[in-house]
Amino acid sequence: MMKQKTAAPTIGLILAAMFASLTAIGAFIKVPVPFVPFTLQILFVYFAGSLLGSRVGALSQLVYLIVGLVGVPVFTEGGGIGYVLKPTFGYLIGFVLASYAIGRLIERTENPTWSDFVIAHFTGLLLVYGAGTVYLYVAMNVLIGKAFTVWQTFLYGFLLAVPGDIVLCLIASVIAVKVHKQIYPLKHRLRGEIKA
């Protein structure tokens, strides 16, 4: 009986660590774009929220964030507490918010369809870019002291970077709708719905 009580939290921690690692790997698969490079990180943010659920999904991204801030070079340009001064740090904050929001949206329905995943992933995408562009603007103008207009922020922080992430959003939705059906019982355990 005791094993059943501890199984879900243990599985959740393992999956959170695994998805944190996947997000780190995604950081090193990148296409150079001015100011905000395109990476595969957000693909794993989509999956973290939609496949692990809101709490474990957000935990995975929080673990990724903490590991990077303590100095492990898991971010696109390294790691360390000084990374909070990087103009792109806001996108990392957005990862945590997005994975939680995606999970919450998917958890609302018993049998989510492809369109449910698309809506959830696009919501997460907007949260990532919302946090990212606001932070980019503030960082450039206040922390770095370089004049950066709203248009420049929108251009470099959103327009040039978002097309690839939209494609990843659609791809992730196709994969997630199939995988979700297979791991649905596991998600119930992670949410504590199977009791000893």
PDB file of C-alpha atoms in Angstrom:
ATOM      1  CA  MET A   1       0.000   0.000   0.000  1.00  0.00           C
ATOM      2  CA  MET A   2       2.764   2.436   0.898  1.00  0.00           C
ATOM      3  CA  LYS A   3       4.377   1.861  -2.475  1.00  0.00           C
ATOM      4  CA  GLN A   4       1.233   3.066  -4.226  1.00  0.00           C
ATOM      5  CA  LYS A   5       1.260   6.264  -2.190  1.00  0.00           C
ATOM      6  CA  THR A   6       4.824   7.111  -3.143  1.00  0.00           C
ATOM      7  CA  ALA A   7       4.809   5.843  -6.738  1.00  0.00           C
ATOM      8  CA  ALA A   8       3.149   8.882  -8.331  1.00  0.00           C
ATOM      9  CA  PRO A   9       5.455  11.513  -6.738  1.00  0.00           C
ATOM     10  CA  THR A  10       8.508   9.410  -7.602  1.00  0.00           C
ATOM     11  CA  ILE A  11       7.450   8.993 -11.228  1.00  0.00           C
ATOM     12  CA  GLY A  12       6.666  12.686 -11.401  1.00  0.00           C
ATOM     13  CA  LEU A  13      10.135  13.668 -10.188  1.00  0.00           C
ATOM     14  CA  ILE A  14      11.790  11.301 -12.642  1.00  0.00           C
ATOM     15  CA  LEU A  15       9.763  12.659 -15.561  1.00  0.00           C
ATOM     16  CA  ALA A  16      10.381  16.249 -14.474  1.00  0.00           C
ATOM     17  CA  ALA A  17      14.127  15.606 -14.446  1.00  0.00           C
ATOM     18  CA  MET A  18      13.920  13.865 -17.826  1.00  0.00           C
ATOM     19  CA  PHE A  19      12.054  16.722 -19.486  1.00  0.00           C
ATOM     20  CA  ALA A  20      14.396  19.258 -17.903  1.00  0.00           C
ATOM     21  CA  SER A  21      17.229  17.346 -19.598  1.00  0.00           C
ATOM     22  CA  LEU A  22      15.373  17.314 -22.920  1.00  0.00           C
ATOM     23  CA  THR A  23      14.854  21.079 -22.731  1.00  0.00           C
ATOM     24  CA  ALA A  24      18.581  21.466 -22.085  1.00  0.00           C
ATOM     25  CA  ILE A  25      19.366  19.340 -25.142  1.00  0.00           C
ATOM     26  CA  GLY A  26      16.956  21.457 -27.173  1.00  0.00           C
ATOM     27  CA  ALA A  27      18.948  24.566 -26.237  1.00  0.00           C
ATOM     28  CA  PHE A  28      21.934  23.287 -28.204  1.00  0.00           C
ATOM     29  CA  ILE A  29      19.961  22.572 -31.376  1.00  0.00           C
ATOM     30  CA  LYS A  30      19.712  26.111 -32.643  1.00  0.00           C
ATOM     31  CA  VAL A  31      19.590  28.364 -35.675  1.00  0.00           C
ATOM     32  CA  PRO A  32      21.354  31.723 -35.211  1.00  0.00           C
ATOM     33  CA  VAL A  33      18.863  34.602 -35.269  1.00  0.00           C
ATOM     34  CA  PRO A  34      19.769  38.112 -34.034  1.00  0.00           C
ATOM     35  CA  PHE A  35      19.080  38.555 -30.286  1.00  0.00           C
ATOM     36  CA  VAL A  36      16.734  35.540 -29.965  1.00  0.00           C
ATOM     37  CA  PRO A  37      18.149  32.341 -31.556  1.00  0.00           C
ATOM     38  CA  PHE A  38      15.720  29.670 -32.713  1.00  0.00           C
ATOM     39  CA  THR A  39      16.064  26.443 -30.713  1.00  0.00           C
ATOM     40  CA  LEU A  40      14.092  23.262 -30.069  1.00  0.00           C
ATOM     41  CA  GLN A  41      13.578  24.101 -26.392  1.00  0.00           C
ATOM     42  CA  ILE A  42       9.964  25.109 -26.799  1.00  0.00           C
ATOM     43  CA  LEU A  43       9.138  21.740 -28.360  1.00  0.00           C
ATOM     44  CA  PHE A  44       9.841  20.113 -25.004  1.00  0.00           C
ATOM     45  CA  VAL A  45       7.954  22.858 -23.201  1.00  0.00           C
ATOM     46  CA  TYR A  46       4.905  21.888 -25.282  1.00  0.00           C
ATOM     47  CA  PHE A  47       5.359  18.229 -24.418  1.00  0.00           C
ATOM     48  CA  ALA A  48       6.080  18.913 -20.755  1.00  0.00           C
ATOM     49  CA  GLY A  49       2.755  20.653 -20.300  1.00  0.00           C
ATOM     50  CA  SER A  50       0.568  18.500 -22.511  1.00  0.00           C
ATOM     51  CA  LEU A  51       1.992  15.098 -21.567  1.00  0.00           C
ATOM     52  CA  LEU A  52       3.053  15.551 -17.936  1.00  0.00           C
ATOM     53  CA  GLY A  53       0.271  17.867 -16.795  1.00  0.00           C
ATOM     54  CA  SER A  54       0.390  21.334 -15.297  1.00  0.00           C
ATOM     55  CA  ARG A  55       2.274  20.660 -12.056  1.00  0.00           C
ATOM     56  CA  VAL A  56       4.885  18.162 -13.218  1.00  0.00           C
ATOM     57  CA  GLY A  57       5.286  19.974 -16.529  1.00  0.00           C
ATOM     58  CA  ALA A  58       5.961  23.295 -14.806  1.00  0.00           C
ATOM     59  CA  LEU A  59       8.249  21.526 -12.327  1.00  0.00           C
ATOM     60  CA  SER A  60      10.353  20.174 -15.193  1.00  0.00           C
ATOM     61  CA  GLN A  61      10.930  23.668 -16.544  1.00  0.00           C
ATOM     62  CA  LEU A  62      11.549  25.078 -13.091  1.00  0.00           C
ATOM     63  CA  VAL A  63      14.208  22.399 -12.544  1.00  0.00           C
ATOM     64  CA  TYR A  64      15.763  23.347 -15.885  1.00  0.00           C
ATOM     65  CA  LEU A  65      15.782  27.010 -14.872  1.00  0.00           C
ATOM     66  CA  ILE A  66      17.320  26.363 -11.452  1.00  0.00           C
ATOM     67  CA  VAL A  67      19.987  24.011 -12.797  1.00  0.00           C
ATOM     68  CA  GLY A  68      21.038  26.654 -15.295  1.00  0.00           C
ATOM     69  CA  LEU A  69      21.077  29.470 -12.751  1.00  0.00           C
ATOM     70  CA  VAL A  70      23.311  27.553 -10.336  1.00  0.00           C
ATOM     71  CA  GLY A  71      25.936  27.392 -13.060  1.00  0.00           C
ATOM     72  CA  VAL A  72      25.388  24.296 -15.188  1.00  0.00           C
ATOM     73  CA  PRO A  73      25.694  25.444 -18.854  1.00  0.00           C
ATOM     74  CA  VAL A  74      22.288  24.192 -19.989  1.00  0.00           C
ATOM     75  CA  PHE A  75      21.055  27.466 -21.492  1.00  0.00           C
ATOM     76  CA  THR A  76      21.665  28.511 -25.091  1.00  0.00           C
ATOM     77  CA  GLU A  77      24.592  30.710 -24.054  1.00  0.00           C
ATOM     78  CA  GLY A  78      25.826  28.944 -20.937  1.00  0.00           C
ATOM     79  CA  GLY A  79      24.511  29.263 -17.399  1.00  0.00           C
ATOM     80  CA  GLY A  80      24.997  30.960 -14.038  1.00  0.00           C
ATOM     81  CA  ILE A  81      23.088  33.507 -11.981  1.00  0.00           C
ATOM     82  CA  GLY A  82      24.363  36.247 -14.270  1.00  0.00           C
ATOM     83  CA  TYR A  83      22.064  34.858 -16.962  1.00  0.00           C
ATOM     84  CA  VAL A  84      19.226  36.895 -15.465  1.00  0.00           C
ATOM     85  CA  LEU A  85      20.908  39.900 -17.116  1.00  0.00           C
ATOM     86  CA  LYS A  86      20.687  38.290 -20.552  1.00  0.00           C
ATOM     87  CA  PRO A  87      18.042  39.866 -22.810  1.00  0.00           C
ATOM     88  CA  THR A  88      16.586  36.404 -23.546  1.00  0.00           C
ATOM     89  CA  PHE A  89      16.104  35.327 -19.922  1.00  0.00           C
ATOM     90  CA  GLY A  90      12.415  36.226 -20.064  1.00  0.00           C
ATOM     91  CA  TYR A  91      11.784  33.380 -22.501  1.00  0.00           C
ATOM     92  CA  LEU A  92      13.066  30.924 -19.896  1.00  0.00           C
ATOM     93  CA  ILE A  93      10.620  32.331 -17.347  1.00  0.00           C
ATOM     94  CA  GLY A  94       7.971  31.902 -20.023  1.00  0.00           C
ATOM     95  CA  PHE A  95       8.811  28.194 -20.272  1.00  0.00           C
ATOM     96  CA  VAL A  96       7.605  27.632 -16.704  1.00  0.00           C
ATOM     97  CA  LEU A  97       4.427  29.660 -17.221  1.00  0.00           C
ATOM     98  CA  ALA A  98       3.692  28.026 -20.570  1.00  0.00           C
ATOM     99  CA  SER A  99       4.129  24.433 -19.433  1.00  0.00           C
ATOM    100  CA  TYR A 100       1.764  25.037 -16.517  1.00  0.00           C
ATOM    101  CA  ALA A 101      -0.866  26.752 -18.680  1.00  0.00           C
ATOM    102  CA  ILE A 102      -0.681  24.054 -21.366  1.00  0.00           C
ATOM    103  CA  GLY A 103      -1.149  21.365 -18.760  1.00  0.00           C
ATOM    104  CA  ARG A 104      -4.132  23.135 -17.211  1.00  0.00           C
ATOM    105  CA  LEU A 105      -5.858  23.483 -20.575  1.00  0.00           C
ATOM    106  CA  ILE A 106      -5.343  19.826 -21.490  1.00  0.00           C
ATOM    107  CA  GLU A 107      -6.455  18.645 -18.052  1.00  0.00           C
ATOM    108  CA  ARG A 108      -9.862  20.213 -18.617  1.00  0.00           C
ATOM    109  CA  THR A 109     -10.967  17.488 -21.015  1.00  0.00           C
ATOM    110  CA  GLU A 110     -10.992  13.714 -20.719  1.00  0.00           C
ATOM    111  CA  ASN A 111     -10.174  13.032 -24.378  1.00  0.00           C
ATOM    112  CA  PRO A 112      -8.360  16.041 -25.839  1.00  0.00           C
ATOM    113  CA  THR A 113      -8.359  16.313 -29.620  1.00  0.00           C
ATOM    114  CA  TRP A 114      -5.717  17.699 -31.949  1.00  0.00           C
ATOM    115  CA  SER A 115      -7.403  21.110 -31.852  1.00  0.00           C
ATOM    116  CA  ASP A 116      -7.291  21.077 -28.032  1.00  0.00           C
ATOM    117  CA  PHE A 117      -3.543  20.551 -28.162  1.00  0.00           C
ATOM    118  CA  VAL A 118      -3.097  23.249 -30.816  1.00  0.00           C
ATOM    119  CA  ILE A 119      -5.007  25.761 -28.676  1.00  0.00           C
ATOM    120  CA  ALA A 120      -3.057  24.790 -25.552  1.00  0.00           C
ATOM    121  CA  HIS A 121       0.292  24.928 -27.329  1.00  0.00           C
ATOM    122  CA  PHE A 122      -0.474  28.278 -28.946  1.00  0.00           C
ATOM    123  CA  THR A 123      -1.466  29.623 -25.542  1.00  0.00           C
ATOM    124  CA  GLY A 124       1.878  28.452 -24.210  1.00  0.00           C
ATOM    125  CA  LEU A 125       3.623  30.008 -27.203  1.00  0.00           C
ATOM    126  CA  LEU A 126       2.028  33.382 -26.465  1.00  0.00           C
ATOM    127  CA  LEU A 127       3.053  33.179 -22.810  1.00  0.00           C
ATOM    128  CA  VAL A 128       6.658  32.398 -23.738  1.00  0.00           C
ATOM    129  CA  TYR A 129       6.837  35.257 -26.195  1.00  0.00           C
ATOM    130  CA  GLY A 130       4.892  37.610 -23.946  1.00  0.00           C
ATOM    131  CA  ALA A 131       7.340  37.103 -21.084  1.00  0.00           C
ATOM    132  CA  GLY A 132      10.275  37.037 -23.472  1.00  0.00           C
ATOM    133  CA  THR A 133       9.585  40.231 -25.386  1.00  0.00           C
ATOM    134  CA  VAL A 134       8.742  42.270 -22.272  1.00  0.00           C
ATOM    135  CA  TYR A 135      11.977  41.115 -20.632  1.00  0.00           C
ATOM    136  CA  LEU A 136      13.928  41.748 -23.848  1.00  0.00           C
ATOM    137  CA  TYR A 137      12.700  45.340 -24.008  1.00  0.00           C
ATOM    138  CA  VAL A 138      13.482  46.048 -20.355  1.00  0.00           C
ATOM    139  CA  ALA A 139      16.847  44.284 -20.462  1.00  0.00           C
ATOM    140  CA  MET A 140      18.032  46.131 -23.552  1.00  0.00           C
ATOM    141  CA  ASN A 141      16.891  49.567 -22.396  1.00  0.00           C
ATOM    142  CA  VAL A 142      17.505  49.336 -18.649  1.00  0.00           C
ATOM    143  CA  LEU A 143      19.978  46.561 -17.835  1.00  0.00           C
ATOM    144  CA  ILE A 144      22.209  46.880 -20.887  1.00  0.00           C
ATOM    145  CA  GLY A 145      21.503  50.532 -21.565  1.00  0.00           C
ATOM    146  CA  LYS A 146      21.103  50.147 -25.321  1.00  0.00           C
ATOM    147  CA  ALA A 147      18.247  52.014 -26.950  1.00  0.00           C
ATOM    148  CA  PHE A 148      15.783  49.413 -28.202  1.00  0.00           C
ATOM    149  CA  THR A 149      12.423  50.477 -29.609  1.00  0.00           C
ATOM    150  CA  VAL A 150       9.122  48.654 -29.293  1.00  0.00           C
ATOM    151  CA  TRP A 151       9.311  47.866 -33.007  1.00  0.00           C
ATOM    152  CA  GLN A 152      12.806  46.399 -32.683  1.00  0.00           C
ATOM    153  CA  THR A 153      11.615  44.309 -29.749  1.00  0.00           C
ATOM    154  CA  PHE A 154       8.656  43.028 -31.742  1.00  0.00           C
ATOM    155  CA  LEU A 155      10.824  42.341 -34.797  1.00  0.00           C
ATOM    156  CA  TYR A 156      13.714  40.541 -33.114  1.00  0.00           C
ATOM    157  CA  GLY A 157      11.852  39.169 -30.114  1.00  0.00           C
ATOM    158  CA  PHE A 158       8.802  37.871 -31.972  1.00  0.00           C
ATOM    159  CA  LEU A 159       8.552  38.147 -35.749  1.00  0.00           C
ATOM    160  CA  LEU A 160      11.929  36.639 -36.654  1.00  0.00           C
ATOM    161  CA  ALA A 161      11.800  33.897 -34.044  1.00  0.00           C
ATOM    162  CA  VAL A 162       8.163  32.780 -33.924  1.00  0.00           C
ATOM    163  CA  PRO A 163       7.621  31.099 -37.354  1.00  0.00           C
ATOM    164  CA  GLY A 164       9.721  28.068 -36.450  1.00  0.00           C
ATOM    165  CA  ASP A 165       8.032  27.759 -33.060  1.00  0.00           C
ATOM    166  CA  ILE A 166       4.612  27.813 -34.724  1.00  0.00           C
ATOM    167  CA  VAL A 167       5.689  24.876 -36.899  1.00  0.00           C
ATOM    168  CA  LEU A 168       6.918  23.082 -33.771  1.00  0.00           C
ATOM    169  CA  CYS A 169       3.576  23.857 -32.136  1.00  0.00           C
ATOM    170  CA  LEU A 170       1.691  22.029 -34.891  1.00  0.00           C
ATOM    171  CA  ILE A 171       4.135  19.116 -34.945  1.00  0.00           C
ATOM    172  CA  ALA A 172       3.950  18.783 -31.166  1.00  0.00           C
ATOM    173  CA  SER A 173       0.145  18.733 -31.342  1.00  0.00           C
ATOM    174  CA  VAL A 174       0.131  15.866 -33.841  1.00  0.00           C
ATOM    175  CA  ILE A 175       2.490  13.824 -31.668  1.00  0.00           C
ATOM    176  CA  ALA A 176       0.894  14.762 -28.345  1.00  0.00           C
ATOM    177  CA  VAL A 177      -2.631  13.723 -29.300  1.00  0.00           C
ATOM    178  CA  LYS A 178      -1.339  10.206 -30.050  1.00  0.00           C
ATOM    179  CA  VAL A 179       0.996   9.855 -27.080  1.00  0.00           C
ATOM    180  CA  HIS A 180      -1.530  11.280 -24.621  1.00  0.00           C
ATOM    181  CA  LYS A 181      -3.867   8.334 -25.140  1.00  0.00           C
ATOM    182  CA  GLN A 182      -1.079   5.933 -24.215  1.00  0.00           C
ATOM    183  CA  ILE A 183       0.022   7.733 -21.054  1.00  0.00           C
ATOM    184  CA  TYR A 184      -3.381   8.852 -19.779  1.00  0.00           C
ATOM    185  CA  PRO A 185      -3.369   6.345 -16.857  1.00  0.00           C
ATOM    186  CA  LEU A 186       0.094   7.590 -15.847  1.00  0.00           C
ATOM    187  CA  LYS A 187      -1.128  11.193 -15.842  1.00  0.00           C
ATOM    188  CA  HIS A 188      -3.853  10.224 -13.411  1.00  0.00           C
ATOM    189  CA  ARG A 189      -1.232   8.781 -11.094  1.00  0.00           C
ATOM    190  CA  LEU A 190       0.860  11.960 -11.336  1.00  0.00           C
ATOM    191  CA  ARG A 191      -2.174  13.995 -10.358  1.00  0.00           C
ATOM    192  CA  GLY A 192      -2.794  11.776  -7.369  1.00  0.00           C
ATOM    193  CA  GLU A 193      -6.064  10.347  -8.637  1.00  0.00           C
ATOM    194  CA  ILE A 194      -5.104   6.744  -7.862  1.00  0.00           C
ATOM    195  CA  LYS A 195      -5.201   6.383  -4.110  1.00  0.00           C
ATOM    196  CA  ALA A 196      -3.823   3.626  -1.965  1.00  0.00           C
TER     197      ALA A 196
END
